[in-house]
Coordinates of C-alpha atoms and ligand atoms in Angstrom, one line a residue:
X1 CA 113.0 72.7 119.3
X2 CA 110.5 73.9 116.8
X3 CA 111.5 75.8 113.9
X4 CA 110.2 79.3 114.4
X5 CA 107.2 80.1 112.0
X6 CA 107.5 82.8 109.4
X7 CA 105.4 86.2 108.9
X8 CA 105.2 87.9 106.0
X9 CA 103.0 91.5 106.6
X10 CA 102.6 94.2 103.8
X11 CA 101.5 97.6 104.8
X12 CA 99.2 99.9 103.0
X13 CA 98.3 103.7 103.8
X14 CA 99.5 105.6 106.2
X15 CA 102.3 105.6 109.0
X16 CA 99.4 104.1 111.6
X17 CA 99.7 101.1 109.6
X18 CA 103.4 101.1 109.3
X19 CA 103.2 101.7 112.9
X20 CA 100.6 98.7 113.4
X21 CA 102.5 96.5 111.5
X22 CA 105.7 96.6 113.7
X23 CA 103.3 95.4 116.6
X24 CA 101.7 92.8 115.1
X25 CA 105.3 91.6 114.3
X26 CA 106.3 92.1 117.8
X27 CA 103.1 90.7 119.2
X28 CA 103.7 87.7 117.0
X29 CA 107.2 87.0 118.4
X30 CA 105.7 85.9 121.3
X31 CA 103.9 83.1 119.1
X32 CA 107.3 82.3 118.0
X33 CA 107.4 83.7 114.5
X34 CA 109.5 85.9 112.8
X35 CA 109.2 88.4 110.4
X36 CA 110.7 87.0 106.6
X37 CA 110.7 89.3 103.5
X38 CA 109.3 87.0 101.3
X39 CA 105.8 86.0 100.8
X40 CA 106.7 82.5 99.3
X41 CA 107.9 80.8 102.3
X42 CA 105.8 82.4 104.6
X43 CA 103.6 80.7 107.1
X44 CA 101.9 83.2 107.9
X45 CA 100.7 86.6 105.5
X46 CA 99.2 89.4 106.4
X47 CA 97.8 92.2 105.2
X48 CA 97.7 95.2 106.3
X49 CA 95.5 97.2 104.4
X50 CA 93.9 100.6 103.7
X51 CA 90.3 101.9 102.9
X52 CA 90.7 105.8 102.5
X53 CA 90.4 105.6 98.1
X54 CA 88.6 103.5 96.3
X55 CA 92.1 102.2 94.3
X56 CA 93.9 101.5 98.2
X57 CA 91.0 98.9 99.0
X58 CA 90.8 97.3 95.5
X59 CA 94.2 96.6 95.6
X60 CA 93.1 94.1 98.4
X61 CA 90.8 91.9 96.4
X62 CA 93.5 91.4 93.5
X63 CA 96.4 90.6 96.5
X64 CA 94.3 88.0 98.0
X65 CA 93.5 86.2 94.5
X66 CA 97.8 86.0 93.9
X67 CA 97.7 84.7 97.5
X68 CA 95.1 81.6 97.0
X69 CA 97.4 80.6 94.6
X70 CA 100.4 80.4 96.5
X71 CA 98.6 79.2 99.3
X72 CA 97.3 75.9 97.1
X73 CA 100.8 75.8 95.8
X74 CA 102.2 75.5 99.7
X75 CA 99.4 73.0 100.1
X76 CA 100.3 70.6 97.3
X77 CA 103.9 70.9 99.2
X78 CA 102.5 69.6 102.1
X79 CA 103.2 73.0 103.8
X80 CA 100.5 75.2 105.6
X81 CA 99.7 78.9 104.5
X82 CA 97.3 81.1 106.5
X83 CA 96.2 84.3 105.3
X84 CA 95.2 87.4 107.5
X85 CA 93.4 90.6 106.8
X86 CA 93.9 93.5 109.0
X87 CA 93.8 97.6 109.0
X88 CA 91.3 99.8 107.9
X89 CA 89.6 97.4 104.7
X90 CA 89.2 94.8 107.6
X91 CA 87.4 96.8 109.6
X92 CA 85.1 98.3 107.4
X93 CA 84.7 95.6 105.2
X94 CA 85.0 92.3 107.4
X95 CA 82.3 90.2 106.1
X96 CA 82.6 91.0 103.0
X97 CA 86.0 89.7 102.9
X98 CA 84.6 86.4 104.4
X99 CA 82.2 86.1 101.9
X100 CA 84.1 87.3 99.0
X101 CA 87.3 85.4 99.9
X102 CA 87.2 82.0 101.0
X103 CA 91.0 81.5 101.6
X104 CA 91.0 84.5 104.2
X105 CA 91.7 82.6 107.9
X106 CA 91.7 85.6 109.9
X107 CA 90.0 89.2 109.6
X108 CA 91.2 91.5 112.5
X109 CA 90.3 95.1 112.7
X110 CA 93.2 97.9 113.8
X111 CA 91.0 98.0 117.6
X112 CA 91.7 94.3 117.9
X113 CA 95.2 93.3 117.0
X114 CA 96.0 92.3 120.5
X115 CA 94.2 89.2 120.3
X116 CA 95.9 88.0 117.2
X117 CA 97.5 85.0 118.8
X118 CA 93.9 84.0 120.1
X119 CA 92.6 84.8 116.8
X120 CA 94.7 82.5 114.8
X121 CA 93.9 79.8 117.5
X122 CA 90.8 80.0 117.0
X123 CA 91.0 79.8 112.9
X124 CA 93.0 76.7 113.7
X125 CA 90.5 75.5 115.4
X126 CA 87.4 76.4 113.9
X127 CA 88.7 77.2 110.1
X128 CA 88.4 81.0 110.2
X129 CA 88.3 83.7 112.9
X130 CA 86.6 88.0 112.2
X131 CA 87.2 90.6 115.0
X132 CA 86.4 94.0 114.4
X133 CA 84.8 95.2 117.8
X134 CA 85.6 98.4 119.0
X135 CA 86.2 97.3 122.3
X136 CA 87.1 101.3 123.8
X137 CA 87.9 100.3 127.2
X138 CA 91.1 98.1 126.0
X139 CA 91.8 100.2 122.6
X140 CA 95.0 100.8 123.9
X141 CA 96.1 97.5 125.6
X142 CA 97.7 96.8 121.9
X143 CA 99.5 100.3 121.8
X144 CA 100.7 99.8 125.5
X145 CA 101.8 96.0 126.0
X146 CA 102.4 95.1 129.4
X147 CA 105.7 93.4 128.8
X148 CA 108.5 96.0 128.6
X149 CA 110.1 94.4 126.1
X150 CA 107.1 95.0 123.2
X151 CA 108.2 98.3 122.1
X152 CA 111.2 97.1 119.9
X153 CA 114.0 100.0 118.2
X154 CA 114.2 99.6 114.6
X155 CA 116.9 101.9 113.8
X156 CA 117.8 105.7 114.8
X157 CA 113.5 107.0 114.2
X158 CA 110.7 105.9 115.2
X159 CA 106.9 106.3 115.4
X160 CA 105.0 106.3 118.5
X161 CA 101.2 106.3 118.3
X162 CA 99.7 108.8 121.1
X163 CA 96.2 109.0 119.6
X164 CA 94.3 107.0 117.5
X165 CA 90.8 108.0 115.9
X166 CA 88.7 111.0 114.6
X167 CA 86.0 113.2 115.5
X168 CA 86.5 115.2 112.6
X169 CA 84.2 113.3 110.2
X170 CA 85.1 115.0 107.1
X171 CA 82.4 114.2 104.7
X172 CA 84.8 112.3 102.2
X173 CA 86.7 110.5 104.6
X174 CA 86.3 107.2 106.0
X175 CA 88.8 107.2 108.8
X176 CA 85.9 108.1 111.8
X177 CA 84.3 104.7 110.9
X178 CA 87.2 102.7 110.4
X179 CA 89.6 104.0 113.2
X180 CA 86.3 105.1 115.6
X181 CA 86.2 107.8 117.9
X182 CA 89.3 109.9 119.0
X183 CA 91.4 108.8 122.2
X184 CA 94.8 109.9 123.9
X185 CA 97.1 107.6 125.1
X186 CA 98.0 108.8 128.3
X187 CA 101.4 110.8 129.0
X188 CA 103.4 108.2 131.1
X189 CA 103.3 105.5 128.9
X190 CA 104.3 107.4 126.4
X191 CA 107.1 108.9 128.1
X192 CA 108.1 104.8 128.9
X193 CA 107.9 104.4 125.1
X194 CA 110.3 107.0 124.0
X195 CA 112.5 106.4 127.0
X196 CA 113.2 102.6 125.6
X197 CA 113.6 103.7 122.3
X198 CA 116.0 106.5 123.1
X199 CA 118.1 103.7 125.4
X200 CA 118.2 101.3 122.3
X201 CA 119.8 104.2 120.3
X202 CA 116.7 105.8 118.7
X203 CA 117.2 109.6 118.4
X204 CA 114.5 110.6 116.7
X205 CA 110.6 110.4 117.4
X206 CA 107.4 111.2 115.3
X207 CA 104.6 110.6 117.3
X208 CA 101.4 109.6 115.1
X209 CA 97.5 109.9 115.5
X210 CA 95.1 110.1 112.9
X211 CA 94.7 113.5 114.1
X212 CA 97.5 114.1 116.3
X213 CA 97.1 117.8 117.0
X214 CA 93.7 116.7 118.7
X215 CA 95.7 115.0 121.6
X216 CA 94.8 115.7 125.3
X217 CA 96.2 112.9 127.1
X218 CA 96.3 112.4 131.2
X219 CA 99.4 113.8 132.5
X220 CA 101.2 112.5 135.7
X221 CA 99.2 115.7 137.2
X222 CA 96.1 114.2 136.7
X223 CA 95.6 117.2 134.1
X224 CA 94.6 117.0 130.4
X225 CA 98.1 117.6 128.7
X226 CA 98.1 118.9 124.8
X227 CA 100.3 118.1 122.1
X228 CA 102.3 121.1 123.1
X229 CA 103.1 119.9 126.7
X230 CA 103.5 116.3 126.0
X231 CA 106.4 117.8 122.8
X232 CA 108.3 120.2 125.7
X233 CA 108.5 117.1 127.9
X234 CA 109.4 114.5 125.3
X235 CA 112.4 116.7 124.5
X236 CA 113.8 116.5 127.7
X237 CA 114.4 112.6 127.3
X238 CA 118.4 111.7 126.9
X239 CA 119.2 110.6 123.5
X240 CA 116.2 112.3 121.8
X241 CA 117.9 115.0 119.6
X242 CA 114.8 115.4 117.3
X243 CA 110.8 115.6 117.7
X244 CA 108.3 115.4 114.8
X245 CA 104.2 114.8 115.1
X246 CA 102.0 114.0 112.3
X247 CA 99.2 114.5 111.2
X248 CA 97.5 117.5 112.3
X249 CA 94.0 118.9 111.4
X250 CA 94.5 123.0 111.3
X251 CA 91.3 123.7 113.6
X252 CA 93.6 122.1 116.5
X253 CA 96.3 124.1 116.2
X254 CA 96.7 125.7 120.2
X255 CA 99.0 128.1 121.7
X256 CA 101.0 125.0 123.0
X257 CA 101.9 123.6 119.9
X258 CA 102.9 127.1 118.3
X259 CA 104.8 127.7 121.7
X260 CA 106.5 124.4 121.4
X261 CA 108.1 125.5 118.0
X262 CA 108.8 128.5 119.3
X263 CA 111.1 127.4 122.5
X264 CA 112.1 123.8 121.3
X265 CA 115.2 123.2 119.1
X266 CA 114.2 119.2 118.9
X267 CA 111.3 119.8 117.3
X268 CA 111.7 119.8 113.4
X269 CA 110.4 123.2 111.8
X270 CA 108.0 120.9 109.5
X271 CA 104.8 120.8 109.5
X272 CA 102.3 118.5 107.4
X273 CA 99.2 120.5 107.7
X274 CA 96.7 119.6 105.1
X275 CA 94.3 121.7 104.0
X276 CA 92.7 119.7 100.8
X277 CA 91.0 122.9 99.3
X278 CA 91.1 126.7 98.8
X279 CA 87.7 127.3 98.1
X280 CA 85.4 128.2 100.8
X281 CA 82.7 126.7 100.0
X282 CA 84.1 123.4 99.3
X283 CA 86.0 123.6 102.5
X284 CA 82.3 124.1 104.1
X285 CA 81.2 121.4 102.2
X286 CA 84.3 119.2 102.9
X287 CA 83.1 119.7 106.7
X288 CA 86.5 121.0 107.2
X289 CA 85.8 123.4 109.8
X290 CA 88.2 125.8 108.6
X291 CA 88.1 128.8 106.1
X292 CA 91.1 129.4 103.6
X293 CA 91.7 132.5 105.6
X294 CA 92.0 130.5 109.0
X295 CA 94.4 128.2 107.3
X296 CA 96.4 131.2 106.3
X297 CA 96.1 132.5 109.8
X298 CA 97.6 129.4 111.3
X299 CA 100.7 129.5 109.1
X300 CA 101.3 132.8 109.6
X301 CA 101.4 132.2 113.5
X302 CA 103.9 128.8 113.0
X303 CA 105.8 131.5 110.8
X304 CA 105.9 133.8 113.9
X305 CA 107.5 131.1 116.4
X306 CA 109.9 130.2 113.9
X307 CA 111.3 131.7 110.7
X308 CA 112.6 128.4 109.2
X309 CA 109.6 126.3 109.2
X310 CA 108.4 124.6 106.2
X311 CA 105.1 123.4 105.5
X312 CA 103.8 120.4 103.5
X313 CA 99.8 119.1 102.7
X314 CA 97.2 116.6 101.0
X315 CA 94.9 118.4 99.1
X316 CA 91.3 116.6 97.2
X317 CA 90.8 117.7 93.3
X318 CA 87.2 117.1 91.9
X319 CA 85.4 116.9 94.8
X320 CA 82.0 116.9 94.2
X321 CA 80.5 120.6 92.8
X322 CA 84.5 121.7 92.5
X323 CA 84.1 124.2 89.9
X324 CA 87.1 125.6 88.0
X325 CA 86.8 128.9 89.8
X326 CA 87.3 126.8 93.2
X327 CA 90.1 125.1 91.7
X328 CA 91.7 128.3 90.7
X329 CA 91.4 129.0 94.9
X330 CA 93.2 125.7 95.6
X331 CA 96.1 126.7 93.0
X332 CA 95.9 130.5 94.2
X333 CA 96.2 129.0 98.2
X334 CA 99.1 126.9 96.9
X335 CA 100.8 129.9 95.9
X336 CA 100.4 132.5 98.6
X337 CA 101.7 129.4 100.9
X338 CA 104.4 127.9 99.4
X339 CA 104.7 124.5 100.1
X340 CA 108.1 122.1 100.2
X341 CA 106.1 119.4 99.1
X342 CA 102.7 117.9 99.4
X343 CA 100.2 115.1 98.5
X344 CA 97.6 115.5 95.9
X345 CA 94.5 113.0 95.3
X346 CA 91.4 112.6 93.0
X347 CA 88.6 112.7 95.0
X348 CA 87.1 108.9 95.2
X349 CA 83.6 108.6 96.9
X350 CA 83.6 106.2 99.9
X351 CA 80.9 104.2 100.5
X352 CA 79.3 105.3 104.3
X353 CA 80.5 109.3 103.8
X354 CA 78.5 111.8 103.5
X355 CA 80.0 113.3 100.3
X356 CA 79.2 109.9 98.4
X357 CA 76.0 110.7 97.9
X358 CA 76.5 113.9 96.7
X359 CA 75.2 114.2 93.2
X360 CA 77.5 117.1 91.5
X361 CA 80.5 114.7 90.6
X362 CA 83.2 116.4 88.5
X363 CA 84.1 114.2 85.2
X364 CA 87.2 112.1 85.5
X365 CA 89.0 114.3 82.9
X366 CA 87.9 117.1 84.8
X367 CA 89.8 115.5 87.8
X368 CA 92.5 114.5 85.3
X369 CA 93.7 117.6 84.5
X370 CA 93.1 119.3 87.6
X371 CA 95.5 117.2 89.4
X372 CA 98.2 117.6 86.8
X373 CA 97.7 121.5 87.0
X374 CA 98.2 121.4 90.9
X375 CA 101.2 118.8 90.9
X376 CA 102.8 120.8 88.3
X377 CA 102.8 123.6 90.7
X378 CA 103.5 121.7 94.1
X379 CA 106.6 120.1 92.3
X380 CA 107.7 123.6 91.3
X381 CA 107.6 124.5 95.2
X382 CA 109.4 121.5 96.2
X383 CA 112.1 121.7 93.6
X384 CA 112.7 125.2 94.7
X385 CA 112.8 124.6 98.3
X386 CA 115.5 122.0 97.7
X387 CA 117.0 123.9 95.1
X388 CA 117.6 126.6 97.7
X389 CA 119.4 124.3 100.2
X390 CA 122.9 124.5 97.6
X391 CA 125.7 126.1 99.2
X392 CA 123.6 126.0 102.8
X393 CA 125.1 124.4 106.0
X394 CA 122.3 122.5 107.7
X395 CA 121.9 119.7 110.4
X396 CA 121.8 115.9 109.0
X397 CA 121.1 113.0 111.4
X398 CA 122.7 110.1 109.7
X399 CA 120.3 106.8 109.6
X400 CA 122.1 104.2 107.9
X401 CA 124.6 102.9 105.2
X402 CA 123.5 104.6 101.5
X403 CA 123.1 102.1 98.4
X404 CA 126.5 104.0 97.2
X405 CA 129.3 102.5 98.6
X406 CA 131.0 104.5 101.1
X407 CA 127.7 107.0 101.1
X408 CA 125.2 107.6 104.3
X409 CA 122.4 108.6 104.5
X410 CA 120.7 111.0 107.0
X411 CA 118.1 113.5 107.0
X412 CA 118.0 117.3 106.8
X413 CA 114.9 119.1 109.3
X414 CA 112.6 119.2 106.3
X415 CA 112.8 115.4 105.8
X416 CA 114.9 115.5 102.7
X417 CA 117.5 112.9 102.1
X418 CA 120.8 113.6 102.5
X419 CA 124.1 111.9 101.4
X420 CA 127.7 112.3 102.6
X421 CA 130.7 110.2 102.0
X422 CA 131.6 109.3 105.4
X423 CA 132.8 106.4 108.2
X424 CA 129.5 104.4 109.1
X425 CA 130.6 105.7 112.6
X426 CA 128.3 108.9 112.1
X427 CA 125.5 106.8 112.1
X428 CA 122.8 108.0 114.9
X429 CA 124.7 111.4 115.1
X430 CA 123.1 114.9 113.8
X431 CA 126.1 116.3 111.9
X432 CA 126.4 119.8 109.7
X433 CA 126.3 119.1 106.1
X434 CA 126.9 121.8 103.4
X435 CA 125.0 120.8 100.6
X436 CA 126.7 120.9 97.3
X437 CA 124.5 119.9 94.6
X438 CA 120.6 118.4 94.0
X439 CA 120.3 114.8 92.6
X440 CA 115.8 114.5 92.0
X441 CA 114.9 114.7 95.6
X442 CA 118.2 113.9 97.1
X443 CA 120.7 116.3 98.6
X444 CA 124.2 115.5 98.2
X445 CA 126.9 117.2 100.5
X446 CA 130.4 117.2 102.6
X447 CA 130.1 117.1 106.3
X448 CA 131.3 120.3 107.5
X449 CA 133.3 119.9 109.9
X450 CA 136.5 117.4 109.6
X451 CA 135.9 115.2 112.2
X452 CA 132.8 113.7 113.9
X453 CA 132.0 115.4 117.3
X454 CA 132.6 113.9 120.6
X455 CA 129.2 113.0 120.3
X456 CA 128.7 109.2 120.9
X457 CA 127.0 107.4 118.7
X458 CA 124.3 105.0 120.3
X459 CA 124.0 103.0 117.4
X460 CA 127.7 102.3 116.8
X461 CA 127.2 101.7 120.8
X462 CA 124.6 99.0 120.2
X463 CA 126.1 97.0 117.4
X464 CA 129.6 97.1 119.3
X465 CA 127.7 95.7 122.2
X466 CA 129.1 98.4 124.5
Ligands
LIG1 N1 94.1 112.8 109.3 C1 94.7 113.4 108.2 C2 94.8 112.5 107.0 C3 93.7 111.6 106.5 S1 93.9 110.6 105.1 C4 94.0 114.7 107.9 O1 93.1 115.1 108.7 O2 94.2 115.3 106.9 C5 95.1 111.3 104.2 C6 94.6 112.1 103.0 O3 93.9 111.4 102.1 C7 93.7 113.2 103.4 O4 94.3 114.3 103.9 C8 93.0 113.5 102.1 O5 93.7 114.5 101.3 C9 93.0 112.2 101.4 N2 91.7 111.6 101.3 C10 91.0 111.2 102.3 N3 89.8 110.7 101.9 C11 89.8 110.8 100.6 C12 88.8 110.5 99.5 N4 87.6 110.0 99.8 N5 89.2 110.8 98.2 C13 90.4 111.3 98.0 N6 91.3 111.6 98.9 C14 91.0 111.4 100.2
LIG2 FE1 89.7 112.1 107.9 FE2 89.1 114.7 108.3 FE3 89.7 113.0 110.4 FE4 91.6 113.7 108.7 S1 90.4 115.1 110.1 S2 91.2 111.7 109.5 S3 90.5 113.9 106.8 S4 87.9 112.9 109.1
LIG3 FE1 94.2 104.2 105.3 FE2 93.2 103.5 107.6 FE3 95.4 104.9 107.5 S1 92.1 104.1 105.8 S2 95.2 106.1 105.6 S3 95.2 102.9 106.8 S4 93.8 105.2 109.0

């Protein structure tokens, strides 16, 4: 029999790509490889990679020259290294790539990894291979495999894609052109999805989209279902004890969604909601299609449906014409919000966007010290929040063995790290936890009650083999 071949994949960006990866692995099985954690022996490499700032798709370039050398090394060993490009970079940058780097085989755009196999035949064959169609009618033949067996559990969460794409076009951001229009995945298959993973001991689910909050998906009733609907019926699936969705845009925020919070325990009183400015007229500019005020309005109606939600975002300093009055907005939105955590960038002009062409740039020290003045005050927010968990009793589900001997390590609603010593039995089981004391971002606590419920465990099911 021959030796399986090996695939090393490294992910850049966002959970899409984290997402894609795990299907290109699985997709890739079929080929006969598996996936090894080191780069050296790898036949095969890809990467996965991300265009959304200028520093994310640099880091390509520089990867790619440490890879030609390995890849000579392998061929003075006689041995055979081919090297893929994928994601976002690939798609928007294909040829380039081809031109630029001569020891790429394969360039395969997110629309297109379903006919990686066919690809790499065809750089066998022919020396190299670029796909980055956007071939709409199939743009979901990769998400949905036909074979059952495609959609492999990786532990107690998981992701499951039910849109991909934007309509928003945002005049900094590049994801419209390198993810293409917006489309649903329709509501049985995703149902099939989560149903496998909850029988191979997944308990939790965050389903993904570019702009997720935009779904409207066929139902089995032939209607258009929303986010909202698609949550309420997710969360009747055995095994799923919690629900998540990310990332939304604020304009999409229905009565569905805010119902779903309202009526539906599973789903996790977090929201990532960005809102990348304060200012009005940078929002206009931004093409954000929201004012601060309608931001504030959409929080306060989350609020309303439940009292213990939590709020993070992703917010752009020094976009172009940001003056420090604007600023001051962005750090006076900040504070009327009160966030548990959130992302912060310099604003990096992409080639294609509207926005690059705009001439009022802000000066990088500008930028500099903006961003230091707003993370200074996000991390102020987020120690607080955990800060204020001490002494509380909350709901952990435990994910796996801790680096600490003894430890695991679950999760609290808000997403924050939690760590009890306990028997790795608990594993897969959402257990209360009084928190006891703050270690950086991690929570350390005692489970509350003596003994683990009669709840089973579908992950001590699995590896028992039961
Ligand atoms: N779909 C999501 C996230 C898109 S990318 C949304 O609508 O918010 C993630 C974040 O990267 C964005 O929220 C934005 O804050 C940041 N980002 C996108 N383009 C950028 C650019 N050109 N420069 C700096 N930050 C950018
Ligand atoms: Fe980009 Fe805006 Fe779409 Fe988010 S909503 S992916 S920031 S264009
Ligand atoms: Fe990056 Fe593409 Fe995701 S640009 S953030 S990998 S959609």
């Amino acid at each position: 029999m021959k030796p399986p071949r090996k695939l090393h994949i490294k992910s850049y960006g966002c959970q899409m790509n984290v997402y894609d990866a795990q299907r290109m692995v699985d997709t890739l099985a079929g080929e006969g490889f598996v996936e090894t954690a080191s780069v050296d022996d790898a036949d095969l490499v890809i990467l996965n990679t991300c265009h959304i700032r200028e520093k994310a798709s640099e880091k390509v370039y520089s990867e790619l020259g440490r890879l030609r050398v390995m890849k000579d090394d392998a061929a003075r060993q006689g041995r055979e290294m081919k090297i893929a490009v994928a994601g976002c970079v690939a798609q928007a940058e294909g040829e380039e790539i081809i031109r630029r780097a001569p020891t790429v085989d394969v360039v395969v755009g997110p629309q297109s990894y379903h006919h990686l196999p066919q690809l790499l035949a065809r750089a066998q064959a022919h020396g190299r291979a670029l796909e980055t169609e956007f071939p709409v009618e199939d743009k979901f033949e990769f998400l949905a495999p036909p074979k059952p067996a495609a959609i492999r559990a990786r532990g107690i969460s998981s992701f499951v894609t039910v849109q991909e794409g934007c309509d928003k076009f945002c005049t900094f951001c590049v994801v419209p052109y390198t993810r293409g229009a917006e489309v649903s995945r329709p509501v049985g298959k995703i149902i099939d999805d989560v149903m496998r993973l909850a029988d191979n001991g997944v308990r939790e689910i965050t389903l993904i989209g570019q702009n997720v909050n935009a779904y409207h998906g066929e139902g089995p009733d032939g209607r258009v279902w929303p986010l909202g609907r698609l949550l309420q019926r997710l969360a009747e699936i055995p095994g799923i004890a919690r629900l998540r969705y990310s990332t939304s845009h604020p304009r999409d925020v229905d009565d569905s969604l805010i119902e779903a919070h309202r009526d539906l325990p599973a789903l996790m009183p977090f929201v990532h909601l960005p809102v990348q400015s304060g200012s009005d007229r940078v929002l206009a500019a931004m093409n954000r299609r929201h004012t601060a005020r309608d931001y504030h309005e959409v929080i306060d109606r989350f609020r309303a449906a439940r009292q213990d939600i939590a709020f993070s975002s992703d917010f752009i300093v020094g976009f172009p014409g940001e003056t420090e009055e604007e600023f001051s907005a962005t750090l006076a939105l900040v504070m009327q919000i009160g966030y548990a955590g959130a992302y912060s960038f310099k604003y990096s002009p992409r080639p294609g966007t509207p926005a690059a062409d705009m001439r009022e740039t802000v000066s990088a020290a500008e930028m500099d010290e903006r961003l230091v003045r707003l993370q200074d005050l996000i991390d102020s927010q987020q120690s607080a929040f955990n800060k204020a968990m001490i002494g509380k009793t909350v709901d952990v589900l435990f994910e796996r063995a801790a680096r600490n001997p003894g430890q695991i390590v679950g999760r609290t609603a808000w997403l924050q790290p939690a760590h009890v010593m306990a028997s790795p039995d608990i594993i897969g089981q959402v257990l209360p936890v009084t928190i006891e004391s703050l270690e950086r971002y991690s929570l350390l606590g005692e489970l509350a009650l003596p003994v683990a419920r009669p709840q089973p465990s579908p992950f001590s099911q699995m590896t028992t083999g039961a």
